[in-house]
Amino acid sequence: VKKVSIGILGATSYTGIELVRRLHSHPHADIAFASSQSYAGQKLSGVFPEVLGMWDGELVSPEQSAKQAGHVDCVFSCLPHAVSAQLCLPFIDKGVKVVDLSADFRIRDAAVYAAWYGAAHPRPALLSQAVFGLVEHYRTQIRTAQIVANPGCYPTSILLPLLPLVKAGVVDTRTIIADSKSGVSGAGRTLKLSSHFVEANENLSAYSVGHAHRHIPEIEQELSGAAGRAVTITFTPHLVPLNRGIFSTIYFAGPPAKQCEEIARAAYGSEPFVRVRASTDLPKIGFVAGTNYCDIAFAGGENGAPVIALCAIDNLLKGASGQAIQNMNVVFGFDETAGLS
Amino acid sequence: VKKVSIGILGATSYTGIELVRRLHSHPHADIAFASSQSYAGQKLSGVFPEVLGMWDGELVSPEQSAKQAGHVDCVFSCLPHAVSAQLCLPFIDKGVKVVDLSADFRIRDAAVYAAWYGAAHPRPALLSQAVFGLVEHYRTQIRTAQIVANPGCYPTSILLPLLPLVKAGVVDTRTIIADSKSGVSGAGRTLKLSSHFVEANENLSAYSVGHAHRHIPEIEQELSGAAGRAVTITFTPHLVPLNRGIFSTIYFAGPPAKQCEEIARAAYGSEPFVRVRASTDLPKIGFVAGTNYCDIAFAGGENGAPVIALCAIDNLLKGASGQAIQNMNVVFGFDETAGLS
Amino acid sequence: VKKVSIGILGATSYTGIELVRRLHSHPHADIAFASSQSYAGQKLSGVFPEVLGMWDGELVSPEQSAKQAGHVDCVFSCLPHAVSAQLCLPFIDKGVKVVDLSADFRIRDAAVYAAWYGAAHPRPALLSQAVFGLVEHYRTQIRTAQIVANPGCYPTSILLPLLPLVKAGVVDTRTIIADSKSGVSGAGRTLKLSSHFVEANENLSAYSVGHAHRHIPEIEQELSGAAGRAVTITFTPHLVPLNRGIFSTIYFAGPPAKQCEEIARAAYGSEPFVRVRASTDLPKIGFVAGTNYCDIAFAGGENGAPVIALCAIDNLLKGASGQAIQNMNVVFGFDETAGLS
Amino acid sequence: VKKVSIGILGATSYTGIELVRRLHSHPHADIAFASSQSYAGQKLSGVFPEVLGMWDGELVSPEQSAKQAGHVDCVFSCLPHAVSAQLCLPFIDKGVKVVDLSADFRIRDAAVYAAWYGAAHPRPALLSQAVFGLVEHYRTQIRTAQIVANPGCYPTSILLPLLPLVKAGVVDTRTIIADSKSGVSGAGRTLKLSSHFVEANENLSAYSVGHAHRHIPEIEQELSGAAGRAVTITFTPHLVPLNRGIFSTIYFAGPPAKQCEEIARAAYGSEPFVRVRASTDLPKIGFVAGTNYCDIAFAGGENGAPVIALCAIDNLLKGASGQAIQNMNVVFGFDETAGLS
């Protein structure tokens, strides 16, 4: 297999550096360039000394990166929403495959995008072309996609346990409550008080409570699509004092846990990265941290009590860069686990 | 004010040592003895070197402690359930005031106690005499109680936000879901793999999922009493990597958050240890760790969406030893904040 | 005892908020004002929600604070060096007692101050008046001081174990190496990448390695004074992933540990905040966190091997705000432990 | 390349599970069996649920494992010292290659072994055959070794920076002080109070202070060999609240840091797993955690001041299982980085 030539936009983020680490040991990928607004001109190992000896290239500016559009096969964008779509356009226009880790291609309805992200989409016509990169549910479409919208971290942890059940019609979709707990890397590398060590350590808090977090529209879009009716959820994210991982505890009216587990096993039995666990062997963040696994289990659902779905992922891998590489592997026809085991 | 003479049963637990620390600086209390099954005969500072210079007495065995029944005014029990009631009996029979931090006097129905705790109660007749020590709701009864059943940590964090609303009749009590997150000290000092540093650190898990945790009967007992009907809840506790603190996120069908906040402010406006916060100033564990405060806020409840109550306490203080001292202060007529500020 | 009226300059720092908490429960102190450059005009509880219900005053600007000079008995300054001395001058000129937590009054030689802090001192004449606030060694002078230079956190953890030995003449002062480990609160509340949770957590690093850290001149000044000759040390500070605490491991040529321990016990036997521990009961940060204690022990020193002195303090208490209150207690003749137990 | 067939003795330790994870993705290795005293008969994924989907074999008892001696090419032993050598003997006698992660083959002098480990060696004649598995210094001998004594974690972090300098004759070997800081996984998975989350978190302590830790004899053996004279060191290990990593700060009389750096670069320039860093780019545990790298830098050494060598490794990888696989790669002639990138 010939190696694909890769560009990384916004490489000096936690998701960017995770891509560099994983692509470094990927058998079919070569990093051609990595861009950074803040650190252009510096070596990546000057910003992230841990990559010394892995990939020591010099970071290019976003403007310079656009000139590389004709020389790469695939671009990953770790840029913030709004900026990301704009800077992906030169690559899209050259036919380069794009895996966008921002939200810019996740929402198919441009009005919904504008309402939640506070800005008009720079090229709304592309929204219907992009494929939502939840591999386990869109693998066929991803194979031929040019633009893959890599799902958000919280949505991945909520949709993977729910989608098979919603598709099977066993969930009362008016009752879904997702209580999610995320490690601090989910808040990114930008300095802010809530991510300051002394503030986050030995602490735990809820934020964007109610119906306020920007990951809501993509969760509701996918659940609505699967249900065939408009679904609204309650979602409370929490910040917990650990580096990596999301744990989602999801409540809804549905059938006994055993039945949910069977539906999930049927859906995911041959998936390399989804592990359905028994109710006696519940997911933990520690079991998935540093891996691309998504671990799922179910409890409750007896005698009218709510079902409790439990899901754990590494927010930087299955919730971001790992899933992005999984998408790239599908797009280029590689072994889906290449670079991820 | 004359000082009260205090005995501590089970002093070499996290709740016991917290009592020692706080009573050491309490203006009206003197520690007369402290007992320990495992460390009897040793100085307390040999087991907990941090108390060197605070209270350096020698630990007595449970058998020896019973001989002190005629010489103390008040006993705190930090013993495990089943053991606790048994070892409190000699003190109760001598008329000593007892604040029991175990579950042994919390459940008024002896059959319910036996079903959840797997053992018959050693003196069921006392169950109706004991007062549930949630000061903000039972202050009058506590003033004249001999036995105070100090509430569990999770129940404190769930009942304080819910009780005023349930009493006001605004909660659909068939819909209550409590998703709680606890620091590791809640699991005690007994060695077990889930509390091993390498296992708990950088990890997060749910346990006793569904309707399985032993704190459920006291939560349902108090909610049922307030509602005037049998209330069943869904409760999922989680273990999070921090030493101290519980954060409970509670979902239920009810009125808009603003109205909940007003009801809570009316109930707790003059309470020294309950802080009702605005929905723009949400609770965090960091705000209450090391204090006896319980911080509460509300969100949601608009357009039929669930209300989200948020509550944070320090599990070893307002959730255990701090609340126990608050109870002692009420029993003996001291300033309720003595030893707790 | 009449209460003293207190001003706090720079209250929205970790040392400032610690002062507010401790003075809130101090029997002889009232906070008259608290200043903040960044948050003037806001209530302190808007910046630090944890103080809600403790001290809810409005923060004043540095300029406004100067107008309070005639109305307070004592000022604590938590301002950065260089700024601190300047803003303390109006209070000093009015005869107000000043406890300065910055380095501005610690170095008696103005040229040394300028060399290490990169700025001329605003009022060098005051340097000889100020007393170094290491209570255990300067108690007599502090009683009558107007300006107390509260020692740095690292210096406190290095000087307390060494000074009695150096005074006793048993240390070869050419051989002193101090390897110190500090929690992240020592780096302050200002946002920087090294204090970002994801960077500091699960990490450990050395910084200002060699002879580079600004705490060196005050350590060498005090050791030189005690030794009667110029002393130069090697000092390596490390950043460790915990909120509060410093642990210093100090190596030097000297007598067997047992003899060092005896000298230290003789020096500190009646001190309320220094606990000399046996070599079988070594200091740990956990034993002193949240307290004003300094724990000390010794090992080694046999057969020509180096002595190893071990010292643990809470960097925000004995290393800053606790020691500052201890100094205030000495200055005003209060019980030295008031507000600190 | 034909795959080698691997046995793991003591697989349910942190080093054992790390071997399973890494061998799972090693291109030239197949796990044939894994043994466990405590969990024999269970599937490994029942003990470590994170390996579900990686290697789900059933654990065999130590007795059963011996029967496999004729069916494997290589055995890794993660057993405790004394037990390890005994259970390796059946494999050694069959000519199987053995990489022993215990101390049992590290000390060439049987009397020294007995003195430090409190037991006679079961087959002292093997001590002179075994090769000390510090690849960077014994690569040639490892290629033909049957028994490789994988170095201890602390020794790896102390010997790699020191050995090139000692061999170059620039270290005054009478002055070496090593102050090391280790994450809690270094203490193993056996339950003990010092590894209990609440005790280890927000804490830091020294242990085995002076000349007491069992890693001392192998450090002194290797330094003495390199120096050509008996070397005695001062070594203080510390426990820090993080899962993985060792940071050693080493002091000694020697030449300026720049010269040390040059000597180290000359020694390690082509090594795949040693990164010599500039004094402006110091090692951190975070840069090496999860990798097999050893990062080294130097400071000080000017004007008679001590040199300060700084070294960071992941204690479970370069300090244990990673180095063990590196040794296996050398023994079997594989790419030295196979399974480790």
XYZ file of N, CA, C and O in Angstrom, chain A residues 12-107:
384
model
N -1.078 22.273 17.004
C -0.616 22.503 18.380
C -1.779 22.544 19.381
O -1.769 23.290 20.347
N -2.770 21.729 19.113
C -3.865 21.488 20.055
C -3.683 20.081 20.618
O -2.876 19.303 20.115
N -4.452 19.740 21.646
C -4.327 18.373 22.185
C -4.756 17.329 21.153
O -4.174 16.251 21.078
N -5.765 17.652 20.341
C -6.161 16.690 19.313
C -5.109 16.624 18.207
O -4.833 15.555 17.658
N -4.503 17.764 17.892
C -3.465 17.790 16.860
C -2.260 16.947 17.253
O -1.742 16.149 16.454
N -1.804 17.125 18.486
C -0.602 16.394 18.898
C -0.897 14.898 19.009
O -0.026 14.061 18.734
N -2.136 14.572 19.364
C -2.515 13.159 19.413
C -2.479 12.561 18.003
O -2.047 11.415 17.813
N -2.922 13.332 17.000
C -2.813 12.872 15.607
C -1.355 12.635 15.227
O -1.022 11.626 14.596
N -0.491 13.581 15.588
C 0.929 13.426 15.243
C 1.473 12.133 15.836
O 2.129 11.342 15.157
N 1.190 11.892 17.124
C 1.697 10.682 17.793
C 1.207 9.416 17.089
O 1.966 8.486 16.872
N -0.083 9.386 16.782
C -0.657 8.166 16.209
C -0.248 7.989 14.747
O -0.008 6.871 14.290
N -0.197 9.086 13.997
C 0.197 8.959 12.590
C 1.671 8.580 12.485
O 2.084 7.899 11.540
N 2.469 8.985 13.463
C 3.890 8.620 13.501
C 4.063 7.101 13.451
O 4.997 6.587 12.824
N 3.147 6.371 14.090
C 3.297 4.909 14.077
C 2.270 4.249 13.141
O 2.067 3.042 13.202
N 1.649 5.031 12.276
C 0.681 4.483 11.311
C 1.450 3.929 10.113
O 2.298 4.627 9.549
N 1.145 2.713 9.715
C 1.949 2.097 8.647
C 1.727 2.705 7.256
O 2.553 2.503 6.370
N 0.632 3.427 7.050
C 0.320 3.897 5.694
C 0.214 5.409 5.588
O -0.431 5.922 4.669
N 0.769 6.143 6.532
C 0.612 7.599 6.499
C 1.940 8.301 6.719
O 2.770 7.854 7.503
N 2.128 9.405 6.016
C 3.285 10.279 6.209
C 2.782 11.698 6.452
O 1.949 12.195 5.678
N 3.278 12.337 7.484
C 2.887 13.726 7.735
C 3.680 14.623 6.787
O 4.915 14.619 6.809
N 2.964 15.378 5.959
C 3.625 16.265 5.000
C 3.801 17.659 5.578
O 4.818 18.315 5.357
N 2.791 18.122 6.303
C 2.934 19.438 6.959
C 1.988 19.488 8.146
O 1.035 18.718 8.254
N 2.294 20.427 9.030
C 1.438 20.693 10.186
C 1.407 22.201 10.362
O 2.447 22.856 10.283
N 0.216 22.754 10.572
C 0.112 24.207 10.661
C -0.242 24.654 12.075
O -0.799 23.897 12.868
N 0.104 25.900 12.350
C -0.245 26.518 13.624
C -0.243 28.021 13.450
O 0.704 28.589 12.908
N -1.303 28.649 13.898
C -1.380 30.104 13.865
C -0.336 30.693 14.814
O 0.425 31.577 14.444
N -0.302 30.183 16.034
C 0.501 30.829 17.083
C 1.978 30.492 17.001
O 2.817 31.268 17.444
N 2.297 29.322 16.485
C 3.681 28.852 16.574
C 4.324 28.658 15.203
O 5.345 27.965 15.096
N 3.749 29.233 14.137
C 4.318 29.063 12.802
C 5.790 29.451 12.809
O 6.181 30.451 13.414
N 6.604 28.651 12.145
C 8.034 28.919 12.080
C 8.833 28.155 13.126
O 10.043 27.989 12.993
N 8.162 27.688 14.192
C 8.864 26.894 15.197
C 8.786 25.407 14.849
O 7.894 24.969 14.140
N 9.726 24.639 15.390
C 9.620 23.195 15.263
C 8.527 22.703 16.217
O 8.362 23.242 17.317
N 7.816 21.697 15.807
C 6.759 21.174 16.667
C 7.319 20.708 18.011
O 6.690 20.888 19.061
N 8.545 20.155 17.991
C 9.131 19.673 19.253
C 9.532 20.818 20.173
O 9.830 20.596 21.339
N 9.537 22.042 19.666
C 9.771 23.186 20.535
C 8.518 23.546 21.316
O 8.579 24.119 22.399
N 7.359 23.207 20.749
C 6.084 23.496 21.410
C 5.656 22.294 22.251
O 5.174 22.450 23.373
N 5.820 21.112 21.706
C 5.514 19.869 22.418
C 6.790 19.022 22.499
O 7.015 18.166 21.632
N 7.607 19.268 23.509
C 8.909 18.568 23.544
C 8.776 17.052 23.546
O 9.742 16.352 23.243
N 7.609 16.516 23.867
C 7.464 15.059 23.882
C 7.566 14.448 22.489
O 7.807 13.245 22.380
N 7.364 15.206 21.428
C 7.450 14.594 20.096
C 8.873 14.568 19.546
O 9.094 14.093 18.417
N 9.837 15.053 20.317
C 11.237 14.987 19.884
C 11.565 13.560 19.440
O 11.340 12.611 20.184
N 12.034 13.405 18.240
C 12.356 12.078 17.732
C 11.206 11.400 17.016
O 11.382 10.342 16.419
N 10.001 11.989 17.074
C 8.862 11.407 16.350
C 8.639 12.149 15.030
O 8.835 11.617 13.957
N 8.209 13.406 15.144
C 8.057 14.226 13.947
C 8.528 15.611 14.318
O 7.893 16.302 15.116
N 9.676 15.997 13.761
C 10.318 17.225 14.194
C 10.231 18.341 13.171
O 11.062 19.246 13.115
N 9.191 18.294 12.341
C 9.078 19.295 11.297
C 8.777 20.677 11.838
O 8.428 20.859 13.000
N 8.893 21.656 10.940
C 8.627 23.042 11.290
C 7.158 23.358 10.988
O 6.636 22.974 9.934
N 6.527 24.059 11.895
C 5.118 24.410 11.717
C 4.972 25.517 10.681
O 5.758 26.473 10.663
N 3.966 25.390 9.848
C 3.702 26.435 8.857
C 2.472 27.235 9.286
O 1.662 26.770 10.089
N 2.344 28.421 8.745
C 1.178 29.252 9.070
C -0.027 28.738 8.280
O 0.110 28.010 7.296
N -1.233 29.123 8.686
C -2.419 28.719 7.924
C -2.329 29.143 6.462
O -2.715 28.394 5.557
N -1.767 30.341 6.203
C -1.670 30.821 4.813
C -0.748 29.891 4.010
O -1.068 29.495 2.893
N 0.409 29.572 4.622
C 1.338 28.678 3.915
C 0.712 27.308 3.687
O 0.929 26.674 2.660
N -0.072 26.867 4.660
C -0.623 25.517 4.546
C -1.516 25.395 3.310
O -1.530 24.362 2.647
N -2.254 26.469 2.988
C -3.161 26.401 1.846
C -2.410 26.098 0.552
O -2.949 25.469 -0.358
N -1.140 26.522 0.503
C -0.335 26.268 -0.702
C 0.002 24.792 -0.866
O 0.460 24.368 -1.918
N -0.191 24.023 0.210
C 0.109 22.596 0.153
C -1.056 21.787 -0.408
O -0.980 20.560 -0.476
N -2.149 22.494 -0.762
C -3.374 21.772 -1.117
C -3.159 20.774 -2.249
O -3.780 19.710 -2.291
N -2.262 21.098 -3.157
C -2.046 20.189 -4.286
C -1.104 19.039 -3.975
O -0.884 18.178 -4.819
N -0.532 19.031 -2.781
C 0.526 18.064 -2.494
C 0.177 17.037 -1.429
O 1.034 16.256 -1.040
N -1.034 17.077 -0.917
C -1.411 16.089 0.105
C -2.657 15.327 -0.337
O -3.446 15.800 -1.163
N -2.807 14.132 0.247
C -3.973 13.302 -0.069
C -5.095 13.507 0.936
O -6.263 13.258 0.649
N -4.738 13.941 2.141
C -5.714 13.992 3.227
C -5.329 15.073 4.210
O -4.146 15.241 4.522
N -6.333 15.807 4.658
C -6.093 16.836 5.666
C -6.986 16.572 6.872
O -8.172 16.276 6.724
N -6.371 16.664 8.062
C -7.131 16.678 9.306
C -7.171 18.118 9.805
O -6.127 18.766 9.887
N -8.360 18.582 10.187
C -8.425 19.926 10.760
C -8.783 19.855 12.235
O -9.828 19.343 12.614
N -7.880 20.418 13.044
C -8.110 20.534 14.494
C -8.382 21.985 14.856
O -8.204 22.388 16.007
N -8.805 22.760 13.901
C -9.054 24.181 14.126
C -10.401 24.379 14.827
O -11.251 23.496 14.822
N -10.607 25.554 15.410
C -11.902 25.836 16.046
C -13.000 25.975 14.990
O -12.721 26.272 13.817
N -14.248 25.762 15.429
C -15.370 25.915 14.503
C -15.340 27.313 13.878
O -14.737 28.221 14.421
N -15.969 27.453 12.737
C -16.006 28.689 11.948
C -14.679 28.878 11.213
O -14.639 28.967 9.986
N -13.563 28.894 11.944
C -12.259 28.974 11.289
C -11.997 27.719 10.452
O -11.459 27.789 9.349
N -12.405 26.586 10.975
C -12.035 25.322 10.340
C -12.566 25.207 8.912
O -11.809 24.956 7.971
N -13.870 25.384 8.738
C -14.448 25.233 7.396
C -13.745 26.157 6.411
O -13.402 25.765 5.284
N -13.531 27.391 6.841
C -12.904 28.378 5.968
C -11.534 27.903 5.489
O -11.221 27.967 4.297
N -10.717 27.392 6.406
C -9.362 27.002 6.040
C -9.316 25.628 5.375
O -8.309 25.264 4.765
N -10.405 24.872 5.456
C -10.467 23.605 4.723
C -10.836 23.817 3.255
O -10.566 22.941 2.415
N -11.467 24.929 2.944
C -11.986 25.128 1.583
C -10.930 24.953 0.492
O -11.191 24.263 -0.506
N -9.717 25.534 0.649
C -8.734 25.348 -0.427
C -8.434 23.872 -0.690
O -8.181 23.477 -1.840
N -8.449 23.075 0.363
C -8.171 21.641 0.198
C -9.367 20.932 -0.448
O -9.209 20.105 -1.331
N -10.561 21.298 0.012
C -11.766 20.702 -0.566
C -11.842 20.998 -2.065
O -12.139 20.119 -2.879
N -11.500 22.229 -2.400
C -11.591 22.622 -3.802
C -10.578 21.893 -4.682
O -10.755 21.793 -5.894
N -9.498 21.394 -4.079
C -8.496 20.631 -4.828
C -8.789 19.134 -4.813
O -7.971 18.341 -5.293
N -9.889 18.749 -4.169
C -10.220 17.320 -4.153
C -9.561 16.525 -3.051
O -9.653 15.295 -3.007
N -8.882 17.215 -2.134
C -8.235 16.518 -1.009
C -9.314 15.977 -0.062
O -10.335 16.616 0.150
N -9.084 14.805 0.489
C -9.978 14.254 1.496
C -9.800 15.046 2.785
O -8.657 15.332 3.190
N -10.889 15.381 3.440
C -10.832 16.204 4.644
C -11.563 15.496 5.787
O -12.714 15.097 5.642
N -10.853 15.337 6.902
C -11.502 14.887 8.135
C -11.457 16.080 9.084
O -10.385 16.478 9.553
N -12.644 16.656 9.320
C -12.727 17.891 10.102
C -13.150 17.547 11.528
O -14.253 17.062 11.758
N -12.255 17.830 12.487
C -12.580 17.538 13.883
C -13.414 18.638 14.536
O -13.867 18.473 15.666
N -13.609 19.747 13.846
C -14.476 20.800 14.390
C -15.933 20.450 14.108
O -16.247 19.431 13.484
N -16.831 21.318 14.537
C -18.265 21.086 14.334
C -18.748 21.549 12.966
O -19.928 21.381 12.634
N -17.845 22.082 12.133
C -18.306 22.844 10.976
C -19.061 22.052 9.916
O -19.800 22.635 9.126
N -18.852 20.746 9.870
C -19.583 19.969 8.860
C -20.525 18.936 9.478
O -21.016 18.044 8.801
N -20.756 19.070 10.785
C -21.591 18.073 11.462
C -23.084 18.341 11.325
O -23.884 17.404 11.332
N -23.462 19.613 11.259
C -24.875 19.983 11.286
C -25.364 20.159 9.849
O -24.877 21.036 9.140
